[in-house]
């Protein structure tokens, strides 16, 4: 196992926001507009928190879980990867 604590690790926390509205179903759903807490950035329907501290993966994940029920980000698309890298 590589010593991740000796490498620079960008911690990206993904905070889930639950928003529900009582509207009839539409054939095409508009992209959600969300309001993120100060210090975070919105992308799609999530808020991302970027932290440049050096942490192991486990510690980074625990840090995110303690922030508004967040999770360490798992980049699933090329577009999301570009957002996180920018």
GROMACS .gro file of N, CA and C in nm:
model
  258
    1UNK      N    1   0.084  -0.118   0.000
    1UNK     CA    2   0.000   0.000   0.000
    1UNK      C    3   0.088   0.124   0.000
    2UNK      N    4   0.063   0.214  -0.089
    2UNK     CA    5   0.141   0.336  -0.100
    2UNK      C    6   0.116   0.425   0.021
    3UNK      N    7   0.213   0.501   0.056
    3UNK     CA    8   0.198   0.592   0.169
    3UNK      C    9   0.129   0.719   0.122
    4UNK      N   10  -0.003   0.715   0.127
    4UNK     CA   11  -0.081   0.828   0.075
    4UNK      C   12  -0.061   0.953   0.157
    5UNK      N   13  -0.021   0.939   0.284
    5UNK     CA   14  -0.002   1.058   0.366
    5UNK      C   15   0.119   1.138   0.320
    6UNK      N   16   0.210   1.078   0.244
    6UNK     CA   17   0.327   1.151   0.196
    6UNK      C   18   0.301   1.220   0.063
    7UNK      N   19   0.187   1.201   0.006
    7UNK     CA   20   0.151   1.263  -0.120
    7UNK      C   21   0.045   1.369  -0.098
    8UNK      N   22   0.044   1.466  -0.186
    8UNK     CA   23  -0.058   1.570  -0.180
    8UNK      C   24  -0.191   1.510  -0.223
    9UNK      N   25  -0.291   1.527  -0.140
    9UNK     CA   26  -0.422   1.472  -0.173
    9UNK      C   27  -0.525   1.583  -0.168
   10UNK      N   28  -0.599   1.595  -0.272
   10UNK     CA   29  -0.709   1.691  -0.276
   10UNK      C   30  -0.833   1.621  -0.225
   11UNK      N   31  -0.888   1.676  -0.118
   11UNK     CA   32  -1.007   1.617  -0.059
   11UNK      C   33  -1.128   1.689  -0.115
   12UNK      N   34  -1.215   1.615  -0.174
   12UNK     CA   35  -1.338   1.671  -0.227
   12UNK      C   36  -1.455   1.607  -0.156
   13UNK      N   37  -1.530   1.687  -0.089
   13UNK     CA   38  -1.645   1.635  -0.017
   13UNK      C   39  -1.771   1.669  -0.095
   14UNK      N   40  -1.854   1.573  -0.101
   14UNK     CA   41  -1.980   1.587  -0.171
   14UNK      C   42  -2.090   1.585  -0.068
   15UNK      N   43  -2.160   1.698  -0.058
   15UNK     CA   44  -2.267   1.706   0.040
   15UNK      C   45  -2.400   1.688  -0.029
   16UNK      N   46  -2.478   1.599   0.023
   16UNK     CA   47  -2.609   1.572  -0.033
   16UNK      C   48  -2.709   1.669   0.025
   17UNK      N   49  -2.787   1.726  -0.060
   17UNK     CA   50  -2.894   1.815  -0.018
   17UNK      C   51  -3.024   1.754  -0.064
   18UNK      N   52  -3.114   1.736   0.026
   18UNK     CA   53  -3.243   1.681  -0.015
   18UNK      C   54  -3.343   1.793  -0.028
   19UNK      N   55  -3.397   1.803  -0.146
   19UNK     CA   56  -3.497   1.904  -0.175
   19UNK      C   57  -3.613   1.835  -0.245
   20UNK      N   58  -3.731   1.857  -0.196
   20UNK     CA   59  -3.846   1.799  -0.263
   20UNK      C   60  -3.952   1.906  -0.280
   21UNK      N   61  -4.019   1.900  -0.391
   21UNK     CA   62  -4.124   1.996  -0.421
   21UNK      C   63  -4.246   1.919  -0.467
   22UNK      N   64  -4.363   1.964  -0.425
   22UNK     CA   65  -4.486   1.897  -0.465
   22UNK      C   66  -4.537   1.948  -0.598
   23UNK      N   67  -4.475   1.905  -0.706
   23UNK     CA   68  -4.516   1.945  -0.840
   23UNK      C   69  -4.548   1.821  -0.920
   24UNK      N   70  -4.632   1.839  -1.019
   24UNK     CA   71  -4.664   1.727  -1.108
   24UNK      C   72  -4.542   1.689  -1.189
   25UNK      N   73  -4.535   1.562  -1.225
   25UNK     CA   74  -4.423   1.513  -1.304
   25UNK      C   75  -4.421   1.581  -1.440
   26UNK      N   76  -4.301   1.612  -1.486
   26UNK     CA   77  -4.283   1.673  -1.616
   26UNK      C   78  -4.214   1.572  -1.706
   27UNK      N   79  -4.232   1.588  -1.836
   27UNK     CA   80  -4.167   1.495  -1.929
   27UNK      C   81  -4.016   1.516  -1.928
   28UNK      N   82  -3.970   1.638  -1.914
   28UNK     CA   83  -3.829   1.667  -1.910
   28UNK      C   84  -3.801   1.750  -1.786
   29UNK      N   85  -3.719   1.697  -1.696
   29UNK     CA   86  -3.692   1.766  -1.572
   29UNK      C   87  -3.583   1.871  -1.591
   30UNK      N   88  -3.604   1.992  -1.540
   30UNK     CA   89  -3.499   2.093  -1.549
   30UNK      C   90  -3.387   2.059  -1.451
   31UNK      N   91  -3.267   2.109  -1.478
   31UNK     CA   92  -3.156   2.086  -1.387
   31UNK      C   93  -3.184   2.158  -1.257
   32UNK      N   94  -3.162   2.090  -1.147
   32UNK     CA   95  -3.192   2.148  -1.016
   32UNK      C   96  -3.102   2.267  -0.988
   33UNK      N   97  -3.162   2.370  -0.932
   33UNK     CA   98  -3.085   2.486  -0.887
   33UNK      C   99  -3.081   2.479  -0.736
   34UNK      N  100  -2.962   2.466  -0.683
   34UNK     CA  101  -2.950   2.449  -0.540
   34UNK      C  102  -2.871   2.564  -0.480
   35UNK      N  103  -2.890   2.583  -0.354
   35UNK     CA  104  -2.816   2.683  -0.279
   35UNK      C  105  -2.720   2.608  -0.188
   36UNK      N  106  -2.591   2.629  -0.209
   36UNK     CA  107  -2.490   2.558  -0.131
   36UNK      C  108  -2.441   2.644  -0.015
   37UNK      N  109  -2.396   2.579   0.093
   37UNK     CA  110  -2.341   2.654   0.205
   37UNK      C  111  -2.217   2.733   0.163
   38UNK      N  112  -2.187   2.839   0.236
   38UNK     CA  113  -2.071   2.921   0.207
   38UNK      C  114  -1.945   2.835   0.211
   39UNK      N  115  -1.856   2.856   0.116
   39UNK     CA  116  -1.732   2.780   0.109
   39UNK      C  117  -1.740   2.653   0.026
   40UNK      N  118  -1.857   2.628  -0.035
   40UNK     CA  119  -1.873   2.511  -0.121
   40UNK      C  120  -1.911   2.556  -0.261
   41UNK      N  121  -1.899   2.467  -0.357
   41UNK     CA  122  -1.930   2.497  -0.497
   41UNK      C  123  -2.037   2.401  -0.548
   42UNK      N  124  -2.134   2.454  -0.619
   42UNK     CA  125  -2.242   2.372  -0.674
   42UNK      C  126  -2.200   2.311  -0.808
   43UNK      N  127  -2.235   2.186  -0.828
   43UNK     CA  128  -2.221   2.119  -0.957
   43UNK      C  129  -2.335   2.021  -0.967
   44UNK      N  130  -2.415   2.036  -1.072
   44UNK     CA  131  -2.538   1.958  -1.088
   44UNK      C  132  -2.624   1.978  -0.964
   45UNK      N  133  -2.664   1.873  -0.896
   45UNK     CA  134  -2.751   1.889  -0.780
   45UNK      C  135  -2.678   1.862  -0.648
   46UNK      N  136  -2.546   1.884  -0.648
   46UNK     CA  137  -2.466   1.859  -0.528
   46UNK      C  138  -2.378   1.978  -0.496
   47UNK      N  139  -2.333   1.984  -0.372
   47UNK     CA  140  -2.239   2.085  -0.327
   47UNK      C  141  -2.105   2.017  -0.299
   48UNK      N  142  -1.997   2.075  -0.349
   48UNK     CA  143  -1.864   2.019  -0.332
   48UNK      C  144  -1.782   2.111  -0.243
   49UNK      N  145  -1.709   2.051  -0.150
   49UNK     CA  146  -1.618   2.124  -0.064
   49UNK      C  147  -1.477   2.076  -0.097
   50UNK      N  148  -1.389   2.169  -0.128
   50UNK     CA  149  -1.252   2.133  -0.163
   50UNK      C  150  -1.159   2.168  -0.048
   51UNK      N  151  -1.072   2.075  -0.013
   51UNK     CA  152  -0.977   2.094   0.096
   51UNK      C  153  -0.843   2.039   0.049
   52UNK      N  154  -0.738   2.114   0.069
   52UNK     CA  155  -0.606   2.074   0.021
   52UNK      C  156  -0.518   2.012   0.129
   53UNK      N  157  -0.577   1.972   0.241
   53UNK     CA  158  -0.501   1.907   0.348
   53UNK      C  159  -0.455   1.768   0.305
   54UNK      N  160  -0.342   1.725   0.357
   54UNK     CA  161  -0.293   1.590   0.330
   54UNK      C  162  -0.359   1.495   0.428
   55UNK      N  163  -0.425   1.395   0.376
   55UNK     CA  164  -0.497   1.297   0.459
   55UNK      C  165  -0.490   1.160   0.392
   56UNK      N  166  -0.505   1.056   0.471
   56UNK     CA  167  -0.524   0.924   0.414
   56UNK      C  168  -0.665   0.919   0.359
   57UNK      N  169  -0.695   0.820   0.276
   57UNK     CA  170  -0.830   0.810   0.220
   57UNK      C  171  -0.932   0.794   0.332
   58UNK      N  172  -0.901   0.710   0.430
   58UNK     CA  173  -0.994   0.683   0.541
   58UNK      C  174  -1.021   0.811   0.619
   59UNK      N  175  -0.915   0.886   0.654
   59UNK     CA  176  -0.933   1.010   0.729
   59UNK      C  177  -1.009   1.114   0.648
   60UNK      N  178  -0.981   1.120   0.518
   60UNK     CA  179  -1.053   1.215   0.432
   60UNK      C  180  -1.201   1.181   0.425
   61UNK      N  181  -1.232   1.053   0.415
   61UNK     CA  182  -1.372   1.010   0.411
   61UNK      C  183  -1.443   1.044   0.542
   62UNK      N  184  -1.378   1.021   0.656
   62UNK     CA  185  -1.438   1.054   0.785
   62UNK      C  186  -1.460   1.205   0.799
   63UNK      N  187  -1.365   1.283   0.750
   63UNK     CA  188  -1.378   1.429   0.753
   63UNK      C  189  -1.503   1.471   0.676
   64UNK      N  190  -1.522   1.414   0.560
   64UNK     CA  191  -1.638   1.448   0.478
   64UNK      C  192  -1.769   1.406   0.545
   65UNK      N  193  -1.770   1.289   0.606
   65UNK     CA  194  -1.891   1.241   0.672
   65UNK      C  195  -1.932   1.332   0.787
   66UNK      N  196  -1.836   1.397   0.850
   66UNK     CA  197  -1.866   1.488   0.960
   66UNK      C  198  -1.911   1.626   0.913
   67UNK      N  199  -1.909   1.650   0.783
   67UNK     CA  200  -1.952   1.777   0.727
   67UNK      C  201  -2.090   1.761   0.664
   68UNK      N  202  -2.192   1.800   0.732
   68UNK     CA  203  -2.328   1.800   0.675
   68UNK      C  204  -2.363   1.669   0.605
   69UNK      N  205  -2.329   1.558   0.663
   69UNK     CA  206  -2.359   1.426   0.606
   69UNK      C  207  -2.298   1.408   0.468
   70UNK      N  208  -2.178   1.455   0.449
   70UNK     CA  209  -2.112   1.446   0.320
   70UNK      C  210  -2.042   1.313   0.299
   71UNK      N  211  -1.989   1.295   0.180
   71UNK     CA  212  -1.912   1.177   0.144
   71UNK      C  213  -1.793   1.220   0.060
   72UNK      N  214  -1.684   1.146   0.071
   72UNK     CA  215  -1.571   1.170  -0.016
   72UNK      C  216  -1.617   1.143  -0.159
   73UNK      N  217  -1.587   1.233  -0.249
   73UNK     CA  218  -1.642   1.224  -0.384
   73UNK      C  219  -1.588   1.101  -0.458
   74UNK      N  220  -1.675   1.040  -0.535
   74UNK     CA  221  -1.638   0.936  -0.631
   74UNK      C  222  -1.672   0.993  -0.768
   75UNK      N  223  -1.571   1.022  -0.845
   75UNK     CA  224  -1.593   1.083  -0.976
   75UNK      C  225  -1.645   0.976  -1.071
   76UNK      N  226  -1.765   0.999  -1.124
   76UNK     CA  227  -1.831   0.898  -1.207
   76UNK      C  228  -1.836   0.933  -1.355
   77UNK      N  229  -1.814   1.060  -1.389
   77UNK     CA  230  -1.818   1.100  -1.530
   77UNK      C  231  -1.698   1.188  -1.562
   78UNK      N  232  -1.669   1.199  -1.690
   78UNK     CA  233  -1.559   1.284  -1.734
   78UNK      C  234  -1.590   1.430  -1.701
   79UNK      N  235  -1.715   1.470  -1.716
   79UNK     CA  236  -1.755   1.608  -1.686
   79UNK      C  237  -1.736   1.639  -1.538
   80UNK      N  238  -1.772   1.545  -1.452
   80UNK     CA  239  -1.754   1.566  -1.308
   80UNK      C  240  -1.605   1.572  -1.275
   81UNK      N  241  -1.525   1.489  -1.339
   81UNK     CA  242  -1.380   1.493  -1.319
   81UNK      C  243  -1.320   1.626  -1.359
   82UNK      N  244  -1.368   1.682  -1.468
   82UNK     CA  245  -1.319   1.813  -1.513
   82UNK      C  246  -1.357   1.920  -1.412
   83UNK      N  247  -1.478   1.912  -1.355
   83UNK     CA  248  -1.520   2.008  -1.254
   83UNK      C  249  -1.431   1.998  -1.130
   84UNK      N  250  -1.407   1.878  -1.082
   84UNK     CA  251  -1.325   1.858  -0.962
   84UNK      C  252  -1.182   1.905  -0.986
   85UNK      N  253  -1.129   1.881  -1.105
   85UNK     CA  254  -0.992   1.919  -1.137
   85UNK      C  255  -0.975   2.069  -1.157
   86UNK      N  256  -1.083   2.140  -1.186
   86UNK     CA  257  -1.070   2.285  -1.215
   86UNK      C  258  -1.058   2.369  -1.091
   0.00000   0.00000   0.00000
